[in-house]
Coordinates of C-alpha atoms and ligand atoms in Angstrom, one line a residue:
M21 CA 0.0 0.0 0.0
D22 CA 1.2 3.5 -0.8
V23 CA 2.0 5.3 2.4
S24 CA 1.0 8.9 2.7
V25 CA 3.6 11.7 2.8
E26 CA 2.2 12.8 6.2
K27 CA 2.8 9.3 7.6
K28 CA 6.3 9.1 6.1
I29 CA 7.2 12.5 7.6
Q30 CA 5.9 11.3 11.0
M31 CA 8.1 8.3 10.8
L32 CA 11.1 10.3 9.7
G33 CA 10.5 12.7 12.6
T34 CA 10.5 9.9 15.2
M35 CA 13.5 8.2 13.7
I36 CA 15.5 11.4 13.8
V37 CA 14.5 12.1 17.4
S38 CA 15.5 8.5 18.3
R39 CA 18.9 8.9 16.6
K40 CA 19.6 12.3 18.3
F41 CA 18.5 10.8 21.7
S42 CA 21.0 8.0 21.2
D43 CA 23.7 10.3 20.0
A44 CA 23.4 12.2 23.3
L45 CA 23.3 9.1 25.4
R46 CA 26.3 7.6 23.7
K47 CA 28.3 10.7 24.7
L48 CA 26.8 11.2 28.2
C49 CA 27.3 7.6 29.3
K50 CA 31.1 7.9 28.9
I51 CA 31.2 10.6 31.6
K52 CA 31.9 9.1 34.9
D53 CA 28.9 8.9 37.3
K54 CA 26.7 10.7 34.9
I55 CA 24.2 7.9 34.1
P56 CA 23.8 4.8 36.2
G57 CA 23.7 1.3 34.7
M58 CA 24.5 -0.2 31.3
M59 CA 23.8 1.9 28.2
I60 CA 22.0 0.0 25.4
V61 CA 21.1 1.9 22.2
A62 CA 19.8 0.9 18.8
D63 CA 21.4 3.1 16.1
G64 CA 20.5 1.8 12.7
Q65 CA 17.3 0.1 13.9
E66 CA 15.1 3.2 14.1
A67 CA 12.7 2.1 11.3
V68 CA 11.4 -0.8 13.4
G69 CA 10.0 1.2 16.3
S70 CA 9.0 4.1 14.1
G71 CA 7.3 2.0 11.4
V72 CA 5.4 -0.2 13.8
C73 CA 4.3 2.6 16.2
A74 CA 3.1 4.7 13.3
A75 CA 0.6 2.0 12.5
L76 CA -0.8 1.9 16.1
E77 CA -3.5 3.8 17.9
P78 CA -2.7 5.5 21.2
E79 CA -4.6 2.9 23.2
D80 CA -2.6 0.0 21.7
A81 CA 0.0 -1.3 24.1
I82 CA 3.7 -2.1 23.5
I83 CA 5.8 -4.4 25.6
T84 CA 9.5 -3.8 24.9
N85 CA 12.9 -5.1 25.9
H86 CA 16.4 -3.8 26.9
R87 CA 16.7 -2.0 23.6
S88 CA 13.6 0.1 24.2
H89 CA 14.4 3.8 23.7
N90 CA 13.4 4.0 20.0
H91 CA 10.2 2.1 20.6
L92 CA 9.1 4.3 23.5
L93 CA 10.0 7.5 21.7
A94 CA 8.1 6.4 18.6
K95 CA 5.1 5.5 20.7
G96 CA 5.0 9.0 22.0
A97 CA 7.0 9.0 25.3
D98 CA 8.0 12.5 26.5
P99 CA 11.8 12.7 25.8
K100 CA 12.3 14.9 29.0
A101 CA 10.7 12.3 31.3
L102 CA 12.5 9.5 29.6
M103 CA 15.9 11.2 29.7
A104 CA 15.4 12.1 33.4
E105 CA 14.5 8.5 34.2
I106 CA 17.6 7.3 32.4
F107 CA 19.6 9.7 34.6
G108 CA 17.8 8.2 37.6
K109 CA 16.2 11.5 38.5
K110 CA 13.0 12.2 40.5
T111 CA 11.3 13.8 37.5
G112 CA 11.8 10.7 35.4
C113 CA 8.8 8.7 34.1
N114 CA 9.3 6.2 37.0
K115 CA 10.6 8.8 39.6
G116 CA 14.1 7.6 39.1
K117 CA 13.5 4.0 40.2
S118 CA 13.8 2.3 36.8
G119 CA 16.7 3.8 35.1
T120 CA 17.5 3.1 31.5
L121 CA 16.8 -0.6 31.5
H122 CA 13.5 -0.9 33.2
L123 CA 11.5 2.0 31.7
A124 CA 7.7 2.0 32.0
V125 CA 5.5 4.7 30.4
P126 CA 2.0 3.8 31.3
E127 CA 0.4 6.9 29.8
I128 CA 1.5 5.8 26.3
N129 CA 0.4 2.2 27.1
A130 CA 4.0 1.0 27.5
P131 CA 3.4 -0.6 30.9
C132 CA 6.8 -2.2 31.2
T133 CA 10.1 -3.0 29.6
T134 CA 12.0 -6.1 30.7
T135 CA 15.7 -7.0 30.3
V136 CA 15.1 -10.7 30.8
V137 CA 15.6 -11.9 27.3
G138 CA 12.4 -13.6 26.0
A139 CA 10.3 -12.2 28.8
T140 CA 8.5 -9.6 26.7
L141 CA 6.6 -12.4 24.9
P142 CA 4.6 -14.0 27.8
I143 CA 3.9 -10.6 29.3
A144 CA 2.5 -9.5 25.9
V145 CA 0.4 -12.6 25.7
G146 CA -1.1 -11.7 29.1
R147 CA -1.7 -8.1 28.1
A148 CA -3.4 -9.2 24.8
F149 CA -5.5 -11.8 26.7
A150 CA -6.7 -9.0 29.0
Q151 CA -7.7 -6.9 25.9
Q152 CA -9.5 -9.8 24.4
Y153 CA -11.2 -10.7 27.7
R154 CA -12.4 -7.1 28.2
K155 CA -13.5 -6.9 24.6
E156 CA -11.2 -3.9 24.0
P157 CA -10.7 -3.0 20.4
Q158 CA -6.9 -2.7 20.8
V159 CA -3.8 -4.7 20.1
T160 CA -0.6 -5.4 21.9
V161 CA 2.8 -5.2 20.2
C162 CA 5.7 -7.3 21.5
F163 CA 9.2 -6.3 20.6
F164 CA 12.0 -8.8 21.0
G165 CA 15.4 -9.6 19.4
D166 CA 16.5 -12.6 17.4
G167 CA 18.2 -14.0 20.5
A168 CA 14.9 -14.0 22.4
A169 CA 13.4 -16.1 19.6
D170 CA 15.5 -19.0 20.8
E171 CA 14.2 -18.9 24.3
G172 CA 11.5 -21.3 25.4
S173 CA 9.2 -18.5 26.2
F174 CA 9.0 -17.5 22.5
H175 CA 7.6 -20.9 21.6
E176 CA 5.0 -21.1 24.4
S177 CA 3.9 -17.6 23.8
L178 CA 3.4 -18.0 20.0
N179 CA 1.5 -21.2 20.6
L180 CA -0.9 -19.7 23.2
A181 CA -1.4 -16.5 21.2
A182 CA -2.3 -18.4 18.1
L183 CA -4.5 -20.9 20.0
W184 CA -6.5 -18.1 21.6
Q185 CA -6.4 -15.9 18.5
L186 CA -5.1 -13.0 20.6
P187 CA -4.9 -9.4 19.3
L188 CA -1.1 -9.5 19.3
I189 CA 1.7 -8.5 16.9
F190 CA 5.1 -10.2 17.6
V191 CA 7.9 -8.0 16.2
C192 CA 11.2 -9.8 16.0
E193 CA 13.9 -7.2 15.6
N194 CA 16.5 -9.3 13.9
N195 CA 19.6 -7.2 14.1
L196 CA 21.9 -10.1 13.3
Y197 CA 23.5 -10.3 16.8
A198 CA 22.4 -11.5 20.3
G199 CA 25.1 -10.0 22.6
G200 CA 28.4 -11.2 21.0
Q201 CA 26.7 -14.1 19.1
R202 CA 26.1 -13.8 15.5
Y203 CA 22.7 -15.0 14.2
E204 CA 24.1 -18.2 12.6
E205 CA 25.7 -19.2 15.9
H206 CA 22.4 -19.5 17.8
T207 CA 20.0 -20.9 15.2
R208 CA 19.8 -22.9 12.0
V209 CA 16.7 -21.2 10.8
T210 CA 17.4 -18.7 8.0
D211 CA 14.2 -16.7 8.7
M212 CA 12.7 -16.5 12.2
A213 CA 9.4 -15.7 10.4
D214 CA 9.3 -19.3 9.2
R215 CA 8.6 -20.4 12.8
A216 CA 5.2 -18.7 12.7
G217 CA 3.7 -21.5 10.5
G218 CA 4.5 -24.0 13.2
Y219 CA 2.1 -22.3 15.5
G220 CA -0.6 -21.5 13.0
M221 CA 0.0 -17.8 12.4
P222 CA 1.3 -15.8 9.5
G223 CA 5.0 -15.0 9.5
I224 CA 6.0 -11.9 7.5
I225 CA 9.6 -10.9 6.6
V226 CA 10.1 -7.2 6.1
D227 CA 13.1 -5.0 5.4
G228 CA 13.6 -3.6 8.8
N229 CA 15.4 -0.5 7.5
D230 CA 12.5 0.5 5.4
A231 CA 10.1 2.4 7.7
P232 CA 7.1 2.5 5.2
A233 CA 7.5 -1.3 4.6
V234 CA 7.5 -1.9 8.4
Y235 CA 4.5 0.4 8.7
N236 CA 2.5 -1.5 6.1
A237 CA 3.3 -4.9 7.6
A238 CA 2.3 -3.6 11.1
L239 CA -0.9 -2.0 9.7
E240 CA -2.0 -5.3 8.1
A241 CA -1.1 -7.3 11.3
R242 CA -3.1 -4.8 13.4
Q243 CA -6.1 -5.1 11.1
R244 CA -5.9 -8.9 11.4
A245 CA -5.7 -8.7 15.1
V246 CA -8.6 -6.3 15.7
S247 CA -10.8 -8.3 13.3
G248 CA -10.4 -11.3 15.6
N249 CA -8.1 -13.2 13.3
G250 CA -5.3 -13.5 15.8
P251 CA -1.6 -12.8 16.0
T252 CA 1.1 -12.2 13.4
L253 CA 4.9 -12.6 13.6
I254 CA 6.7 -9.9 11.8
E255 CA 10.5 -10.4 11.4
C256 CA 12.2 -7.1 10.7
K257 CA 15.7 -7.7 9.1
T258 CA 17.9 -4.9 10.4
Y259 CA 21.4 -4.4 11.9
R260 CA 22.9 -3.2 15.2
W261 CA 25.5 -0.6 14.2
G262 CA 27.2 -0.6 17.7
G263 CA 28.1 -3.2 20.2
H264 CA 25.6 -4.9 22.5
S265 CA 26.1 -2.0 24.9
E266 CA 28.3 1.1 24.9
T267 CA 31.1 -0.7 26.8
D268 CA 31.3 -3.5 24.2
P269 CA 34.2 -3.0 21.8
H270 CA 32.3 -5.3 19.4
E271 CA 35.4 -6.6 17.6
Y272 CA 33.3 -9.6 16.5
Q273 CA 31.4 -7.4 14.1
P274 CA 33.3 -7.1 10.8
R275 CA 33.9 -3.4 10.1
D276 CA 33.0 -3.7 6.4
E277 CA 29.7 -5.3 7.5
I278 CA 28.9 -2.3 9.7
K279 CA 29.8 0.1 6.9
A280 CA 27.6 -1.8 4.4
W281 CA 24.6 -1.5 6.8
Q282 CA 25.3 2.1 7.5
E283 CA 24.9 2.7 3.8
K284 CA 21.4 1.4 4.3
C285 CA 20.6 3.9 7.1
P286 CA 16.9 4.0 7.6
I287 CA 16.8 7.8 8.1
R288 CA 18.8 8.6 5.0
R289 CA 16.8 6.1 3.0
L290 CA 13.4 7.6 3.9
S291 CA 14.6 11.2 3.6
E292 CA 16.0 10.5 0.1
A293 CA 12.7 8.8 -0.9
L294 CA 10.7 11.8 0.3
S295 CA 13.1 14.2 -1.4
D296 CA 12.8 12.2 -4.7
Q297 CA 9.1 12.4 -4.3
G298 CA 9.4 16.2 -4.0
A299 CA 7.9 16.0 -0.5
V300 CA 10.8 17.4 1.5
T301 CA 13.5 19.9 0.6
A302 CA 17.1 20.1 2.0
A303 CA 15.9 23.0 4.1
H304 CA 13.0 21.0 5.5
M305 CA 15.4 18.2 6.4
A306 CA 17.8 20.6 8.1
Q307 CA 14.9 22.0 10.1
M308 CA 13.8 18.6 11.2
M309 CA 17.3 17.8 12.3
S310 CA 17.8 21.0 14.3
Q311 CA 14.3 20.7 15.9
A312 CA 15.2 17.1 17.1
E313 CA 18.5 18.4 18.4
E314 CA 16.7 21.0 20.4
V315 CA 14.2 18.5 21.8
V316 CA 17.1 16.3 23.0
E317 CA 19.2 19.2 24.3
E318 CA 16.1 20.3 26.3
A319 CA 15.6 16.8 27.6
V320 CA 19.3 16.6 28.7
R321 CA 19.1 20.0 30.4
F322 CA 15.9 18.9 32.2
A323 CA 17.5 15.7 33.4
E324 CA 20.7 17.4 34.5
Q325 CA 18.9 20.1 36.5
S326 CA 16.4 17.6 38.2
P327 CA 17.1 16.3 41.7
Y328 CA 17.7 12.7 42.6
P329 CA 14.9 11.1 44.6
A330 CA 15.3 11.2 48.3
P331 CA 16.4 7.9 49.9
R332 CA 13.1 7.7 51.9
E333 CA 11.2 7.6 48.5
A334 CA 12.7 4.2 47.8
L335 CA 9.8 2.5 49.5
E336 CA 7.0 4.5 47.9
D337 CA 5.1 3.0 45.0
V338 CA 6.0 -0.5 45.9
Y339 CA 3.6 -3.3 46.6
A340 CA 5.3 -5.0 49.5
Ligands
TPP415 C1 17.2 -14.7 30.2 C2 18.5 -13.9 29.9 N1 19.6 -14.4 29.4 C3 20.6 -13.7 29.1 C4 20.6 -12.3 29.4 C5 21.8 -11.5 29.0 N2 21.5 -10.7 27.7 C6 21.0 -9.5 27.8 S1 20.7 -8.9 26.2 C7 21.2 -10.3 25.5 C8 21.2 -10.5 24.0 C9 19.8 -10.5 23.5 O1 19.8 -10.6 22.1 P1 18.5 -10.3 21.3 O2 17.3 -10.9 21.9 O3 18.8 -10.7 19.9 O4 18.3 -8.7 21.4 P2 19.3 -7.5 20.9 O5 20.2 -7.3 22.1 O6 20.0 -8.0 19.7 O7 18.4 -6.4 20.7 C10 21.6 -11.2 26.5 C11 22.1 -12.6 26.2 C12 19.4 -11.8 29.9 N3 19.3 -10.5 30.1 N4 18.4 -12.6 30.1

């Protein structure tokens, strides 16, 4: 399906903000004691979150993993509250208790992220079951990596989701690596999408660096889910430009492989397509870039100026 210029510009906008957000974090995390915890970003993978989330309604839920920033920003998270949370500050979306790896943004229907590899799948099954049980006309999207697709939870979750025809979209973000392991070192299946047939659901392969293609696949899967026809597995073929985390020297990734994938940058690709279409000019692009930079600079300023939570707040908002 032809994607409208407005949708493409929306996706380009969220991809640019995601990239600038990551640019800032990659620098900031190298400053001693600036940001607590491990820094995990997803440069080069922006079309997955932006393409999928552009196909969603605000009430649709997303369950995401340790590589969550792009997904959350594309779903509409406030960059200031997200950045403050990553800094561990009181003004963060979880009052400084989650940090970068356990972000939750309930107001955009992103109730949790989990760093337990493979754990997003059963949680998403539960969320989609609740939507079906309550007869809500919404879907849940579950983001996970290719490594997670080799966990037992993947198989159980796909089986139940298909059996119960849940309103669920499984998005496997296949970035060719799981930690330091290359794809071929952890599975013999060429395409993860092939596994869908084993559970009785459609499996779609999409170019994960092509935001409009990802959008179209997600839109179709959403339509299937809200029509009561059950889940879809979408495998987005993409690539992790950096190491697993910012402290990983990632020598196991051939430098020419990284370069070749950088040539397929999803942001450049969509902006060139829009420019060829006559929909954006160089001036328009420059404006989008500088606006995104301002948004991120403001978020960093907000995070830096915010206080840390007081120690006595540690026991607030906990169940037991
Ligand atoms: C159950 C479990 N095993 C191992 C880890 C350590 N770990 C964190 S991320 C990761 C790699 C996950 O790879 P993938 O699912 O492909 O996602 P990607 O990092 O490529 O986005 C591993 C092994 C973990 N967090 N949880």
